[in-house]
């Protein structure tokens, strides 16, 4: 059974940083396209960042470019999202997602329907 679990959410002031991690069991991340999505109250789920595999191209939502960094640690079977210079509009529930055996290049990496497995999400709240 595949399980993804996110860690690292919390409350932070604007301008602060958080690091989210997602650990997996039942699936090998080294063979997966991996992504982070977020959903704020009353809004649709939104793509945030993704990383493909072999090679590891990265993709970002325009509004987080230069502030967020996605990375993968295949040895630990985790995917991370370093979030710096956080803004109140970054407040949302953040979820990781995995697509086994799918490189997910370009636009495909931004489409939530291309991911097979999802975590439950972790709340990120940025106060002004």
XYZ file of N, CA, C and O in Angstrom:
512
model
N 0.839 -1.193 0.000
C 0.000 0.000 0.000
C 0.880 1.251 0.000
O 1.811 1.357 0.776
N 0.566 2.168 -0.874
C 1.346 3.392 -1.005
C 0.846 4.427 -0.007
O -0.371 4.638 0.146
N 1.781 5.061 0.664
C 1.430 6.127 1.598
C 2.435 7.253 1.479
O 3.642 7.034 1.487
N 1.927 8.481 1.346
C 2.753 9.680 1.340
C 2.370 10.503 2.557
O 1.181 10.729 2.799
N 3.366 10.962 3.296
C 3.116 11.743 4.504
C 3.958 13.006 4.457
O 5.177 12.943 4.292
N 3.287 14.151 4.618
C 3.976 15.444 4.604
C 4.334 15.872 6.020
O 3.592 15.600 6.970
N 5.455 16.597 6.126
C 5.914 17.146 7.392
C 6.335 18.592 7.178
O 6.690 18.984 6.062
N 6.321 19.373 8.255
C 6.965 20.671 8.220
C 6.074 21.875 8.101
O 6.566 23.007 8.102
N 4.782 21.685 7.995
C 3.908 22.845 7.937
C 3.855 23.573 9.268
O 4.393 23.109 10.275
N 3.217 24.737 9.260
C 3.084 25.495 10.496
C 2.716 26.925 10.245
O 2.307 27.296 9.139
N 2.878 27.729 11.291
C 2.566 29.157 11.244
C 3.872 29.942 11.206
O 4.774 29.694 12.012
N 3.961 30.866 10.274
C 5.170 31.672 10.127
C 4.771 33.088 9.743
O 3.724 33.301 9.115
N 5.586 34.054 10.125
C 5.333 35.440 9.737
C 5.764 35.679 8.296
O 6.641 34.969 7.769
N 5.162 36.652 7.684
C 5.544 37.020 6.326
C 7.042 37.311 6.281
O 7.591 37.948 7.177
N 7.682 36.815 5.222
C 9.121 36.954 5.083
C 9.904 35.785 5.654
O 11.112 35.676 5.413
N 9.236 34.919 6.390
C 9.883 33.777 6.994
C 10.017 32.606 6.049
O 9.670 32.677 4.861
N 10.515 31.488 6.597
C 10.778 30.290 5.793
C 10.206 29.058 6.463
O 10.085 28.996 7.688
N 9.861 28.094 5.632
C 9.471 26.767 6.089
C 10.041 25.744 5.111
O 10.193 26.039 3.920
N 10.281 24.560 5.608
C 10.730 23.463 4.749
C 9.751 22.312 4.910
O 9.592 21.776 6.006
N 9.100 21.968 3.827
C 8.191 20.830 3.817
C 8.922 19.599 3.308
O 9.750 19.695 2.398
N 8.594 18.470 3.888
C 9.126 17.196 3.414
C 7.980 16.214 3.224
O 6.961 16.312 3.907
N 8.180 15.303 2.322
C 7.178 14.266 2.054
C 7.915 12.936 1.996
O 8.825 12.767 1.178
N 7.517 12.031 2.868
C 8.135 10.708 2.925
C 7.158 9.671 2.384
O 5.951 9.770 2.598
N 7.709 8.686 1.688
C 6.856 7.697 1.033
C 7.152 6.285 1.504
O 8.285 5.953 1.853
N 6.126 5.474 1.500
C 6.277 4.034 1.670
C 5.436 3.353 0.610
O 4.405 3.886 0.176
N 5.910 2.211 0.136
C 5.177 1.471 -0.878
C 5.418 1.918 -2.299
O 4.846 1.354 -3.239
N 6.239 2.946 -2.492
C 6.579 3.439 -3.824
C 8.005 3.970 -3.768
O 8.428 4.536 -2.765
N 8.737 3.787 -4.861
C 10.130 4.233 -4.921
C 10.188 5.568 -5.645
O 9.909 5.645 -6.844
N 10.559 6.616 -4.935
C 10.564 7.958 -5.499
C 11.559 8.131 -6.640
O 11.371 9.008 -7.484
N 12.602 7.324 -6.676
C 13.601 7.509 -7.725
C 13.018 7.246 -9.112
O 13.584 7.689 -10.114
N 11.897 6.577 -9.191
C 11.230 6.275 -10.457
C 9.955 7.078 -10.654
O 9.097 6.702 -11.462
N 9.819 8.172 -9.917
C 8.577 8.946 -9.957
C 8.802 10.384 -10.361
O 9.796 10.993 -9.976
N 7.826 10.923 -11.108
C 7.681 12.364 -11.157
C 7.029 12.789 -9.845
O 6.101 12.132 -9.371
N 7.494 13.897 -9.265
C 7.023 14.318 -7.942
C 6.574 15.770 -7.995
O 7.184 16.586 -8.693
N 5.521 16.063 -7.250
C 5.017 17.429 -7.262
C 4.488 17.875 -5.917
O 4.211 17.061 -5.033
N 4.378 19.189 -5.777
C 3.714 19.819 -4.645
C 2.571 20.675 -5.188
O 2.757 21.431 -6.143
N 1.429 20.540 -4.560
C 0.253 21.331 -4.896
C -0.268 21.969 -3.618
O 0.065 21.531 -2.509
N -1.093 22.990 -3.768
C -1.670 23.622 -2.582
C -3.116 23.994 -2.849
O -3.521 24.180 -3.994
N -3.858 24.094 -1.762
C -5.259 24.489 -1.872
C -5.609 25.396 -0.715
O -5.503 25.003 0.453
N -6.021 26.609 -1.049
C -6.469 27.580 -0.056
C -7.983 27.480 0.093
O -8.664 27.019 -0.835
N -8.537 27.908 1.220
C -9.994 27.834 1.430
C -10.750 28.543 0.317
O -10.426 29.679 -0.051
N -11.742 27.862 -0.231
C -12.576 28.449 -1.265
C -11.931 28.523 -2.639
O -12.510 29.101 -3.570
N -10.773 27.923 -2.778
C -10.070 27.975 -4.067
C -9.765 26.564 -4.548
O -9.736 25.601 -3.779
N -9.517 26.443 -5.844
C -9.170 25.151 -6.420
C -7.710 24.802 -6.087
O -6.893 25.687 -5.815
N -7.424 23.511 -6.156
C -6.045 23.074 -5.944
C -5.161 23.667 -7.031
O -5.547 23.727 -8.201
N -3.964 24.053 -6.638
C -3.062 24.792 -7.522
C -1.693 24.125 -7.543
O -1.161 23.744 -6.487
N -1.124 24.013 -8.720
C 0.242 23.506 -8.860
C 1.219 24.482 -8.231
O 1.080 25.701 -8.384
N 2.225 23.953 -7.521
C 3.254 24.789 -6.917
C 4.628 24.496 -7.521
O 5.317 25.404 -7.976
N 5.027 23.226 -7.517
C 6.360 22.865 -8.005
C 6.380 21.386 -8.339
O 5.594 20.610 -7.801
N 7.288 21.019 -9.236
C 7.435 19.615 -9.612
C 8.873 19.347 -10.000
O 9.619 20.258 -10.389
N 9.247 18.076 -9.876
C 10.576 17.638 -10.272
C 10.433 16.315 -10.999
O 9.794 15.386 -10.515
N 10.997 16.248 -12.190
C 10.925 15.016 -12.960
C 12.089 14.111 -12.556
O 12.848 14.422 -11.643
N 12.256 13.006 -13.247
C 13.360 12.105 -12.917
C 14.120 11.743 -14.166
O 13.571 11.643 -15.236
N 15.444 11.618 -14.034
C 16.355 11.150 -15.054
C 16.194 11.865 -16.397
O 15.748 11.255 -17.370
N 16.631 13.136 -16.505
C 17.191 13.982 -15.450
C 16.118 14.712 -14.637
O 14.946 14.675 -14.979
N 16.536 15.359 -13.579
C 15.619 16.001 -12.643
C 15.355 17.450 -13.030
O 15.889 18.380 -12.450
N 14.502 17.650 -14.022
C 14.060 18.998 -14.356
C 13.098 19.480 -13.265
O 12.351 18.697 -12.695
N 13.105 20.797 -13.035
C 12.189 21.365 -12.048
C 11.275 22.394 -12.708
O 11.652 23.058 -13.684
N 10.076 22.531 -12.154
C 9.058 23.439 -12.671
C 8.406 24.140 -11.498
O 8.210 23.528 -10.435
N 8.031 25.416 -11.697
C 7.461 26.192 -10.607
C 6.299 27.038 -11.079
O 6.271 27.520 -12.223
N 5.367 27.260 -10.172
C 4.351 28.284 -10.363
C 5.070 29.625 -10.437
O 6.008 29.873 -9.670
N 4.642 30.486 -11.335
C 5.349 31.758 -11.527
C 5.480 32.549 -10.226
O 6.524 33.149 -9.958
N 4.457 32.539 -9.414
C 4.464 33.378 -8.218
C 5.403 32.863 -7.121
O 5.654 33.579 -6.155
N 5.934 31.663 -7.259
C 6.854 31.146 -6.250
C 8.283 31.017 -6.783
O 9.198 30.672 -6.020
N 8.487 31.300 -8.059
C 9.836 31.218 -8.628
C 10.774 32.148 -7.895
O 10.444 33.304 -7.621
N 11.960 31.628 -7.567
C 12.937 32.426 -6.848
C 12.751 32.392 -5.342
O 13.635 32.837 -4.598
N 11.603 31.889 -4.873
C 11.348 31.802 -3.430
C 11.284 30.355 -2.958
O 11.694 30.058 -1.842
N 10.738 29.465 -3.786
C 10.586 28.061 -3.419
C 11.579 27.219 -4.209
O 11.877 27.509 -5.370
N 12.032 26.131 -3.583
C 12.923 25.187 -4.249
C 12.478 23.770 -3.944
O 12.360 23.390 -2.775
N 12.240 23.002 -4.988
C 11.883 21.599 -4.819
C 13.132 20.746 -5.010
O 13.978 21.049 -5.850
N 13.246 19.707 -4.210
C 14.396 18.806 -4.333
C 13.945 17.396 -3.950
O 12.929 17.216 -3.278
N 14.726 16.442 -4.393
C 14.413 15.060 -4.060
C 15.630 14.390 -3.450
O 16.754 14.714 -3.798
N 15.399 13.475 -2.524
C 16.463 12.677 -1.920
C 16.069 11.215 -2.134
O 15.299 10.653 -1.360
N 16.599 10.645 -3.185
C 16.191 9.277 -3.530
C 16.643 8.271 -2.469
O 15.975 7.264 -2.245
N 17.757 8.540 -1.812
C 18.246 7.619 -0.778
C 17.272 7.544 0.405
O 17.092 6.490 1.009
N 16.649 8.695 0.707
C 15.694 8.740 1.824
C 14.251 8.581 1.359
O 13.337 8.565 2.183
N 14.074 8.512 0.030
C 12.727 8.396 -0.535
C 11.833 9.552 -0.091
O 10.688 9.364 0.346
N 12.384 10.758 -0.217
C 11.644 11.955 0.170
C 11.716 13.016 -0.928
O 12.618 13.002 -1.768
N 10.753 13.906 -0.899
C 10.777 15.093 -1.732
C 10.544 16.284 -0.799
O 9.742 16.200 0.131
N 11.279 17.362 -1.046
C 11.264 18.511 -0.149
C 10.848 19.772 -0.897
O 11.030 19.877 -2.117
N 10.304 20.720 -0.134
C 9.970 22.022 -0.690
C 10.459 23.079 0.293
O 9.884 23.235 1.373
N 11.537 23.756 -0.070
C 12.061 24.851 0.739
C 11.334 26.115 0.328
O 11.356 26.494 -0.849
N 10.684 26.756 1.281
C 9.885 27.946 0.998
C 10.470 29.131 1.750
O 10.477 29.138 2.990
N 10.965 30.104 1.020
C 11.553 31.315 1.605
C 10.709 32.528 1.234
O 9.895 32.469 0.313
N 10.925 33.605 1.948
C 10.216 34.865 1.688
C 8.715 34.632 1.569
O 8.067 35.111 0.619
N 8.180 33.920 2.503
C 6.765 33.555 2.442
C 5.861 34.781 2.544
O 6.185 35.766 3.228
N 4.736 34.691 1.856
C 3.759 35.771 1.807
C 2.408 35.243 2.322
O 2.138 34.048 2.241
N 1.550 36.129 2.821
C 0.228 35.672 3.273
C -0.529 34.894 2.204
O -1.265 33.945 2.531
N -0.348 35.233 0.947
C -1.051 34.526 -0.124
C -0.526 33.114 -0.356
O -1.101 32.354 -1.148
N 0.548 32.741 0.310
C 1.031 31.356 0.250
C 0.284 30.450 1.233
O 0.503 29.237 1.236
N -0.565 31.026 2.044
C -1.330 30.245 3.024
C -2.227 29.242 2.322
O -3.022 29.603 1.449
N -2.085 27.965 2.683
C -2.849 26.898 2.047
C -2.481 25.566 2.694
O -1.544 25.495 3.492
N -3.203 24.542 2.320
C -2.802 23.177 2.635
C -1.941 22.682 1.481
O -2.385 22.711 0.322
N -0.749 22.231 1.810
C 0.207 21.792 0.800
C 0.253 20.259 0.792
O 0.412 19.628 1.852
N 0.153 19.695 -0.408
C 0.164 18.238 -0.559
C 1.229 17.819 -1.556
O 1.423 18.487 -2.570
N 1.875 16.705 -1.267
C 2.819 16.148 -2.231
C 2.106 15.080 -3.054
O 1.078 14.527 -2.630
N 2.659 14.813 -4.222
C 2.052 13.851 -5.132
C 3.143 13.124 -5.897
O 4.214 13.688 -6.143
N 2.851 11.890 -6.290
C 3.828 11.065 -6.996
C 3.198 10.398 -8.204
O 2.035 9.972 -8.162
N 3.991 10.303 -9.262
C 3.559 9.654 -10.497
C 4.605 8.616 -10.868
O 5.637 8.962 -11.452
N 4.389 7.352 -10.496
C 5.387 6.317 -10.799
C 5.611 6.127 -12.287
O 4.651 6.116 -13.068
N 6.880 6.012 -12.640
C 7.296 5.711 -14.019
C 6.818 6.759 -15.009
O 6.623 6.454 -16.195
N 6.600 7.972 -14.539
C 6.159 9.058 -15.416
C 7.121 10.227 -15.293
O 7.148 10.876 -14.259
N 7.918 10.518 -16.324
C 8.872 11.619 -16.233
C 8.205 12.965 -15.983
O 8.767 13.835 -15.349
N 7.003 13.163 -16.522
C 6.241 14.405 -16.348
C 7.081 15.628 -16.670
O 7.509 16.372 -15.782
N 7.292 15.839 -17.926
C 8.058 16.995 -18.378
C 7.097 18.119 -18.780
O 5.992 17.875 -19.261
N 7.573 19.337 -18.596
C 6.849 20.499 -19.079
C 5.463 20.639 -18.478
O 5.279 20.514 -17.269
N 4.494 20.936 -19.331
C 3.138 21.194 -18.879
C 2.555 20.004 -18.111
O 1.771 20.185 -17.175
N 2.903 18.788 -18.509
C 2.362 17.596 -17.845
C 2.669 17.573 -16.353
O 1.912 16.988 -15.568
N 3.772 18.181 -15.949
C 4.140 18.180 -14.539
C 3.201 19.048 -13.707
O 3.141 18.905 -12.492
N 2.483 19.947 -14.360
C 1.609 20.886 -13.667
C 0.175 20.378 -13.521
O -0.636 21.035 -12.866
N -0.120 19.241 -14.125
C -1.487 18.740 -14.158
C -1.701 17.731 -13.031
O -1.076 16.671 -13.016
N -2.596 18.038 -12.101
C -2.793 17.168 -10.944
C -3.279 15.784 -11.346
O -2.951 14.789 -10.684
N -4.037 15.691 -12.427
C -4.558 14.402 -12.863
C -3.499 13.418 -13.328
O -3.787 12.224 -13.470
N -2.280 13.909 -13.537
C -1.194 13.026 -13.964
C -0.503 12.321 -12.800
O 0.385 11.503 -13.029
N -0.896 12.649 -11.577
C -0.281 12.055 -10.392
C -1.206 10.979 -9.810
O -2.418 11.175 -9.717
N -0.599 9.871 -9.409
C -1.385 8.732 -8.946
C -1.571 8.684 -7.430
O -2.578 8.176 -6.946
N -0.593 9.196 -6.709
C -0.630 9.081 -5.255
C -0.479 10.452 -4.618
O 0.310 11.276 -5.088
N -1.233 10.647 -3.521
C -1.266 11.937 -2.854
C -1.138 11.764 -1.350
O -1.631 10.786 -0.771
N -0.495 12.748 -0.716
C -0.495 12.810 0.730
C -1.743 13.510 1.239
O -2.525 14.052 0.451
N -1.906 13.518 2.549
C -3.081 14.137 3.166
C -2.968 15.653 3.232
O -3.986 16.343 3.345
N -1.757 16.149 3.178
C -1.555 17.596 3.198
C -1.098 18.097 4.555
O -1.352 17.489 5.595
N -0.416 19.237 4.531
C 0.031 19.907 5.747
C -0.290 21.394 5.625
O -0.108 21.989 4.565
N -0.777 21.969 6.706
C -1.213 23.364 6.674
C -0.019 24.308 6.798
O 0.836 24.146 7.680
N 0.010 25.288 5.917
C 0.981 26.382 5.990
C 0.192 27.673 6.133
O -0.671 27.974 5.294
N 0.470 28.405 7.195
C -0.208 29.672 7.438
C 0.832 30.765 7.581
O 1.740 30.655 8.406
N 0.706 31.797 6.759
C 1.637 32.923 6.777
C 0.879 34.152 7.257
O -0.079 34.598 6.617
N 1.313 34.690 8.376
C 0.645 35.865 8.947
C 1.318 37.146 8.447
O 2.522 37.173 8.196
N 0.514 38.180 8.333
C 1.047 39.451 7.825
C 1.571 40.320 8.945
O 1.395 40.031 10.119
